[in-house]
Each structure stands twice: as C-alpha cells, then as structure tokens.
Amino acid sequence: MHPEMHPDLKRLTEHLRTAAATEIMPRFHHVQSHAKADGSLVTETDAAVQTYLTAALARDHPGIPLIGEEMTVAEQEHLLLAADHSVWVLDPLDGTGNYAGGFPGFAISLALLEAGQVVQAAVLDPLRDECFCAIRGGGAWCNGVPIAPFAPGPLLGDCLAMIDFKRLPAARLPTLFRPGGFRSQRNLGASTLEWCWLAAGRFQLYLHGGQKLWDYAGGHLIAAEAGVSARLYRPYGVGPAPGLDLEPRFAVAAATPDLFERWLAFIDLPLDAPGTGPVR
C-alpha cells in the first residue's frame, strides 16, 4: 500500500477482493441471467455480492446504510433521503451483461457519501486484480500506486475515445464521427471501469449518455482525484447536474483541461438538438 493511501481504503479493498473471490469468480462462465424491467441483466452473483458487502460493511461501520443497485427504487430513494450524514453506494457487479456473456469487463464499485458528496471510493476489477481507490482531497491509486491520466498529444485526433453509443440520440451519432474528433473509439460496457481506465491513462476522451448514481459515484471521484477533467450533466447534456440523486447523468470527461474544452466543443451539447459544432 502506498504510504499516503488512507487505511480505511485498504480495509474496503479487502472486502471487495473477498466478495470477488467467493461470489463472482467461481460463477464466471457458469451463471444464468434474466432481464429486469428496464431490460438490463441481473444474475444471482449481483445479489450475492450485495448481501456479502452489506453484512461486511455493517460490521465495520454500524449505522451507515447502504444503497445497492439491486434494491427497489423506493428503497433507494428512502435510504438516500434518510441518510443524515453518511451512506454507502454499491454497484455489486457493474458490467453484468459482460459477465453473463463471458466478456472480461466487469467490476465491483463502492463509494461513501458524506453530506451530499463522495468522499471515498473503491472499484475492483477481479479479472485483472486491479483495485482503483480514491479519497477526496487525497489522491487516487491502483493497487496502492498513484495514478494519473495521460494525453499522447494536444489534439482530439491524437486521442482514444471511450463512447457509450447505446444511450445517445441516434440522430446525433453521425456528428460524432465527423473529422477531427478522435483517433479511434472503444466501449467497455462497464462505466465504473471506464472512469478508472481514464484515470489510469488508458484512453483520453469519455462520453456516456446515462449513468445512475452507482455507475458514477466511485469512478467519478477516482478520475477527479487522478486529475481528469469531468462534468456531469442532465440527460442529453441539457445543463449541469448539481448534487447527487437517483436521476441519470450524462458524463463528459477528458485527460486534460484543454482536451476537455476541445471535446466539449466537438460534442456540441445538448445532444437532443441538431448541431455540428466547431471542430478545433
């Protein structure tokens, strides 16, 4: 562990690694899934991880409630509103579709909220045994080693972009492929990992059209503490989205402040309106 890494984060990573070793990896390639009401997949692994971590965190931090993705919306709203000071936010298995299909891109994400802001975060990629952590005002790490974003050049055309096209308006997709936007494009299908990979310098531009609280809480803090420039918006980028709630967020980020401004101009928000935007 890096000497500046907060001791509480070490304990959190131990819990995440135990949950992955006992509940996630033994079921990989041997799990059945079913679709939820919104069409996303869920497996028995999601519930098992949430059950394990709920109990482990209650032992270490009694009195702090946990909001999990696999709760009802009513339960999530009640816990978020009832939390006077602190609340855990958990995505027990981000990238369930990848996990169920055998694609190596999934993670556990855990964040601690205090007084309406995220103060600690841990995201574990069990296949690569990479645990990304951050503490507000204290930095970000991968397996205890400090991380930072990387830019291969000053122009958008020098960069790799991570874009989730599924949640973007179909009519605006062609404008994202006009010249000058990015060198190439990827999509992991696990937004918590995407935030962390941006923080670790594995790509430079990010665009995602719909993240829930458990999708961005941990990863956004890790990216910000690593030095990433990022902003969360209301759907389609119609104005900034202050505070933390259960409404989806539109995410825009880049490895440096200059790239962020160029990327923001290229995207040309809001995306629910026609536009081509300037190319810089």
mmCIF file of N, CA and C in Angstrom, residues 160-222:
data_model
loop_
_atom_site.group_PDB
_atom_site.id
_atom_site.type_symbol
_atom_site.label_atom_id
_atom_site.label_comp_id
_atom_site.label_asym_id
_atom_site.label_seq_id
_atom_site.Cartn_x
_atom_site.Cartn_y
_atom_site.Cartn_z
ATOM 1 N N LEU A 160 -7.640 8.432 -27.944
ATOM 2 C CA LEU A 160 -8.632 7.363 -27.911
ATOM 3 C C LEU A 160 -9.848 7.856 -27.147
ATOM 4 N N ALA A 161 -11.033 7.537 -27.657
ATOM 5 C CA ALA A 161 -12.275 7.955 -27.009
ATOM 6 C C ALA A 161 -13.042 6.725 -26.532
ATOM 7 N N MET A 162 -13.594 6.806 -25.345
ATOM 8 C CA MET A 162 -14.494 5.793 -24.815
ATOM 9 C C MET A 162 -15.902 6.376 -24.892
ATOM 10 N N ILE A 163 -16.736 5.796 -25.772
ATOM 11 C CA ILE A 163 -18.075 6.339 -26.018
ATOM 12 C C ILE A 163 -19.104 5.224 -25.912
ATOM 13 N N ASP A 164 -20.127 5.463 -25.101
ATOM 14 C CA ASP A 164 -21.242 4.530 -25.000
ATOM 15 C C ASP A 164 -22.356 5.030 -25.923
ATOM 16 N N PHE A 165 -22.467 4.444 -27.111
ATOM 17 C CA PHE A 165 -23.411 4.935 -28.111
ATOM 18 C C PHE A 165 -24.855 4.552 -27.809
ATOM 19 N N LYS A 166 -25.061 3.506 -27.033
ATOM 20 C CA LYS A 166 -26.405 2.976 -26.803
ATOM 21 C C LYS A 166 -27.343 4.016 -26.209
ATOM 22 N N ARG A 167 -26.842 4.908 -25.374
ATOM 23 C CA ARG A 167 -27.685 5.863 -24.661
ATOM 24 C C ARG A 167 -27.640 7.265 -25.256
ATOM 25 N N LEU A 168 -27.103 7.395 -26.460
ATOM 26 C CA LEU A 168 -27.050 8.688 -27.138
ATOM 27 C C LEU A 168 -28.113 8.733 -28.228
ATOM 28 N N PRO A 169 -28.647 9.912 -28.545
ATOM 29 C CA PRO A 169 -29.676 10.015 -29.593
ATOM 30 C C PRO A 169 -29.133 9.551 -30.944
ATOM 31 N N ALA A 170 -29.855 8.658 -31.593
ATOM 32 C CA ALA A 170 -29.386 8.075 -32.858
ATOM 33 C C ALA A 170 -29.138 9.134 -33.919
ATOM 34 N N ALA A 171 -29.945 10.193 -33.919
ATOM 35 C CA ALA A 171 -29.809 11.226 -34.946
ATOM 36 C C ALA A 171 -28.505 12.004 -34.818
ATOM 37 N N ARG A 172 -27.923 12.004 -33.621
ATOM 38 C CA ARG A 172 -26.692 12.770 -33.415
ATOM 39 C C ARG A 172 -25.423 11.930 -33.534
ATOM 40 N N LEU A 173 -25.565 10.618 -33.671
ATOM 41 C CA LEU A 173 -24.375 9.763 -33.724
ATOM 42 C C LEU A 173 -23.461 10.081 -34.907
ATOM 43 N N PRO A 174 -24.005 10.326 -36.107
ATOM 44 C CA PRO A 174 -23.095 10.621 -37.225
ATOM 45 C C PRO A 174 -22.184 11.821 -36.972
ATOM 46 N N THR A 175 -22.662 12.829 -36.214
ATOM 47 C CA THR A 175 -21.830 14.016 -35.985
ATOM 48 C C THR A 175 -20.613 13.694 -35.132
ATOM 49 N N LEU A 176 -20.681 12.619 -34.349
ATOM 50 C CA LEU A 176 -19.540 12.249 -33.517
ATOM 51 C C LEU A 176 -18.421 11.593 -34.329
ATOM 52 N N PHE A 177 -18.735 11.211 -35.576
ATOM 53 C CA PHE A 177 -17.730 10.581 -36.426
ATOM 54 C C PHE A 177 -17.217 11.514 -37.513
ATOM 55 N N ARG A 178 -17.548 12.804 -37.416
ATOM 56 C CA ARG A 178 -17.011 13.738 -38.401
ATOM 57 C C ARG A 178 -15.512 13.938 -38.134
ATOM 58 N N PRO A 179 -14.768 14.422 -39.105
ATOM 59 C CA PRO A 179 -13.314 14.544 -38.945
ATOM 60 C C PRO A 179 -12.930 15.420 -37.754
ATOM 61 N N GLY A 180 -11.816 15.073 -37.155
ATOM 62 C CA GLY A 180 -11.248 15.872 -36.085
ATOM 63 C C GLY A 180 -11.657 15.473 -34.689
ATOM 64 N N GLY A 181 -12.453 14.409 -34.557
ATOM 65 C CA GLY A 181 -12.987 14.068 -33.248
ATOM 66 C C GLY A 181 -12.101 13.212 -32.376
ATOM 67 N N PHE A 182 -11.587 12.116 -32.900
ATOM 68 C CA PHE A 182 -10.749 11.208 -32.113
ATOM 69 C C PHE A 182 -10.034 10.260 -33.067
ATOM 70 N N ARG A 183 -8.966 9.667 -32.577
ATOM 71 C CA ARG A 183 -8.214 8.724 -33.413
ATOM 72 C C ARG A 183 -8.962 7.423 -33.590
ATOM 73 N N SER A 184 -9.535 6.904 -32.475
ATOM 74 C CA SER A 184 -10.279 5.652 -32.503
ATOM 75 C C SER A 184 -11.208 5.624 -31.305
ATOM 76 N N GLN A 185 -12.141 4.685 -31.311
ATOM 77 C CA GLN A 185 -13.189 4.643 -30.280
ATOM 78 C C GLN A 185 -13.315 3.251 -29.689
ATOM 79 N N ARG A 186 -13.595 3.212 -28.380
ATOM 80 C CA ARG A 186 -13.789 1.952 -27.656
ATOM 81 C C ARG A 186 -15.036 2.068 -26.783
ATOM 82 N N ASN A 187 -15.469 0.921 -26.214
ATOM 83 C CA ASN A 187 -16.542 0.887 -25.220
ATOM 84 C C ASN A 187 -16.400 -0.401 -24.416
ATOM 85 N N LEU A 188 -16.243 -0.274 -23.093
ATOM 86 C CA LEU A 188 -16.066 -1.444 -22.236
ATOM 87 C C LEU A 188 -17.381 -2.076 -21.807
ATOM 88 N N GLY A 189 -18.448 -1.278 -21.720
ATOM 89 C CA GLY A 189 -19.696 -1.817 -21.211
ATOM 90 C C GLY A 189 -19.736 -1.929 -19.701
ATOM 91 N N ALA A 190 -18.835 -1.238 -19.022
ATOM 92 C CA ALA A 190 -18.812 -1.189 -17.556
ATOM 93 C C ALA A 190 -18.315 0.208 -17.178
ATOM 94 N N SER A 191 -19.237 1.107 -16.885
ATOM 95 C CA SER A 191 -18.861 2.517 -16.728
ATOM 96 C C SER A 191 -17.926 2.756 -15.550
ATOM 97 N N THR A 192 -18.048 1.972 -14.481
ATOM 98 C CA THR A 192 -17.136 2.174 -13.350
ATOM 99 C C THR A 192 -15.693 1.909 -13.771
ATOM 100 N N LEU A 193 -15.479 0.894 -14.595
ATOM 101 C CA LEU A 193 -14.131 0.616 -15.097
ATOM 102 C C LEU A 193 -13.681 1.686 -16.081
ATOM 103 N N GLU A 194 -14.602 2.195 -16.880
ATOM 104 C CA GLU A 194 -14.238 3.230 -17.848
ATOM 105 C C GLU A 194 -13.698 4.476 -17.150
ATOM 106 N N TRP A 195 -14.353 4.903 -16.078
ATOM 107 C CA TRP A 195 -13.830 6.031 -15.297
ATOM 108 C C TRP A 195 -12.412 5.741 -14.811
ATOM 109 N N CYS A 196 -12.200 4.532 -14.310
ATOM 110 C CA CYS A 196 -10.893 4.182 -13.749
ATOM 111 C C CYS A 196 -9.819 4.077 -14.822
ATOM 112 N N TRP A 197 -10.170 3.540 -15.977
ATOM 113 C CA TRP A 197 -9.187 3.439 -17.057
ATOM 114 C C TRP A 197 -8.816 4.827 -17.584
ATOM 115 N N LEU A 198 -9.761 5.744 -17.626
ATOM 116 C CA LEU A 198 -9.441 7.124 -17.985
ATOM 117 C C LEU A 198 -8.480 7.714 -16.958
ATOM 118 N N ALA A 199 -8.752 7.468 -15.677
ATOM 119 C CA ALA A 199 -7.885 7.967 -14.606
ATOM 120 C C ALA A 199 -6.474 7.407 -14.702
ATOM 121 N N ALA A 200 -6.356 6.172 -15.184
ATOM 122 C CA ALA A 200 -5.059 5.498 -15.262
ATOM 123 C C ALA A 200 -4.340 5.737 -16.578
ATOM 124 N N GLY A 201 -4.896 6.564 -17.463
ATOM 125 C CA GLY A 201 -4.203 6.931 -18.693
ATOM 126 C C GLY A 201 -4.372 5.973 -19.845
ATOM 127 N N ARG A 202 -5.444 5.147 -19.860
ATOM 128 C CA ARG A 202 -5.610 4.138 -20.900
ATOM 129 C C ARG A 202 -6.439 4.627 -22.092
ATOM 130 N N PHE A 203 -7.089 5.754 -21.965
ATOM 131 C CA PHE A 203 -7.710 6.488 -23.068
ATOM 132 C C PHE A 203 -7.854 7.926 -22.607
ATOM 133 N N GLN A 204 -8.332 8.813 -23.499
ATOM 134 C CA GLN A 204 -8.250 10.241 -23.190
ATOM 135 C C GLN A 204 -9.589 10.990 -23.212
ATOM 136 N N LEU A 205 -10.575 10.492 -23.933
ATOM 137 C CA LEU A 205 -11.858 11.184 -24.077
ATOM 138 C C LEU A 205 -12.984 10.259 -23.652
ATOM 139 N N TYR A 206 -14.017 10.827 -23.009
ATOM 140 C CA TYR A 206 -15.104 9.991 -22.496
ATOM 141 C C TYR A 206 -16.446 10.664 -22.735
ATOM 142 N N LEU A 207 -17.421 9.840 -23.151
ATOM 143 C CA LEU A 207 -18.787 10.307 -23.339
ATOM 144 C C LEU A 207 -19.743 9.165 -23.033
ATOM 145 N N HIS A 208 -20.652 9.401 -22.091
ATOM 146 C CA HIS A 208 -21.636 8.384 -21.709
ATOM 147 C C HIS A 208 -22.978 9.074 -21.503
ATOM 148 N N GLY A 209 -24.031 8.521 -22.082
ATOM 149 C CA GLY A 209 -25.318 9.199 -22.096
ATOM 150 C C GLY A 209 -26.256 8.911 -20.954
ATOM 151 N N GLY A 210 -25.920 8.009 -20.036
ATOM 152 C CA GLY A 210 -26.866 7.726 -18.963
ATOM 153 C C GLY A 210 -26.301 6.886 -17.851
ATOM 154 N N GLN A 211 -25.793 7.514 -16.802
ATOM 155 C CA GLN A 211 -25.221 6.794 -15.663
ATOM 156 C C GLN A 211 -26.045 7.065 -14.404
ATOM 157 N N LYS A 212 -26.354 5.996 -13.685
ATOM 158 C CA LYS A 212 -27.023 6.138 -12.400
ATOM 159 C C LYS A 212 -25.973 6.402 -11.312
ATOM 160 N N LEU A 213 -26.448 6.713 -10.122
ATOM 161 C CA LEU A 213 -25.567 7.088 -9.017
ATOM 162 C C LEU A 213 -24.482 6.046 -8.786
ATOM 163 N N TRP A 214 -24.844 4.756 -8.792
ATOM 164 C CA TRP A 214 -23.858 3.698 -8.526
ATOM 165 C C TRP A 214 -22.896 3.504 -9.691
ATOM 166 N N ASP A 215 -23.254 4.021 -10.884
ATOM 167 C CA ASP A 215 -22.356 3.926 -12.035
ATOM 168 C C ASP A 215 -21.226 4.947 -11.966
ATOM 169 N N TYR A 216 -21.519 6.138 -11.435
ATOM 170 C CA TYR A 216 -20.510 7.196 -11.488
ATOM 171 C C TYR A 216 -19.939 7.598 -10.131
ATOM 172 N N ALA A 217 -20.604 7.250 -9.026
ATOM 173 C CA ALA A 217 -20.166 7.776 -7.720
ATOM 174 C C ALA A 217 -18.703 7.455 -7.434
ATOM 175 N N GLY A 218 -18.339 6.194 -7.488
ATOM 176 C CA GLY A 218 -16.969 5.809 -7.200
ATOM 177 C C GLY A 218 -15.998 6.196 -8.297
ATOM 178 N N GLY A 219 -16.340 5.881 -9.546
ATOM 179 C CA GLY A 219 -15.433 6.133 -10.650
ATOM 180 C C GLY A 219 -15.165 7.601 -10.885
ATOM 181 N N HIS A 220 -16.179 8.425 -10.738
ATOM 182 C CA HIS A 220 -16.001 9.864 -10.950
ATOM 183 C C HIS A 220 -15.024 10.450 -9.938
ATOM 184 N N LEU A 221 -15.133 10.020 -8.669
ATOM 185 C CA LEU A 221 -14.180 10.521 -7.669
ATOM 186 C C LEU A 221 -12.768 10.061 -7.994
ATOM 187 N N ILE A 222 -12.605 8.807 -8.372
ATOM 188 C CA ILE A 222 -11.277 8.282 -8.710
ATOM 189 C C ILE A 222 -10.678 9.070 -9.870
#
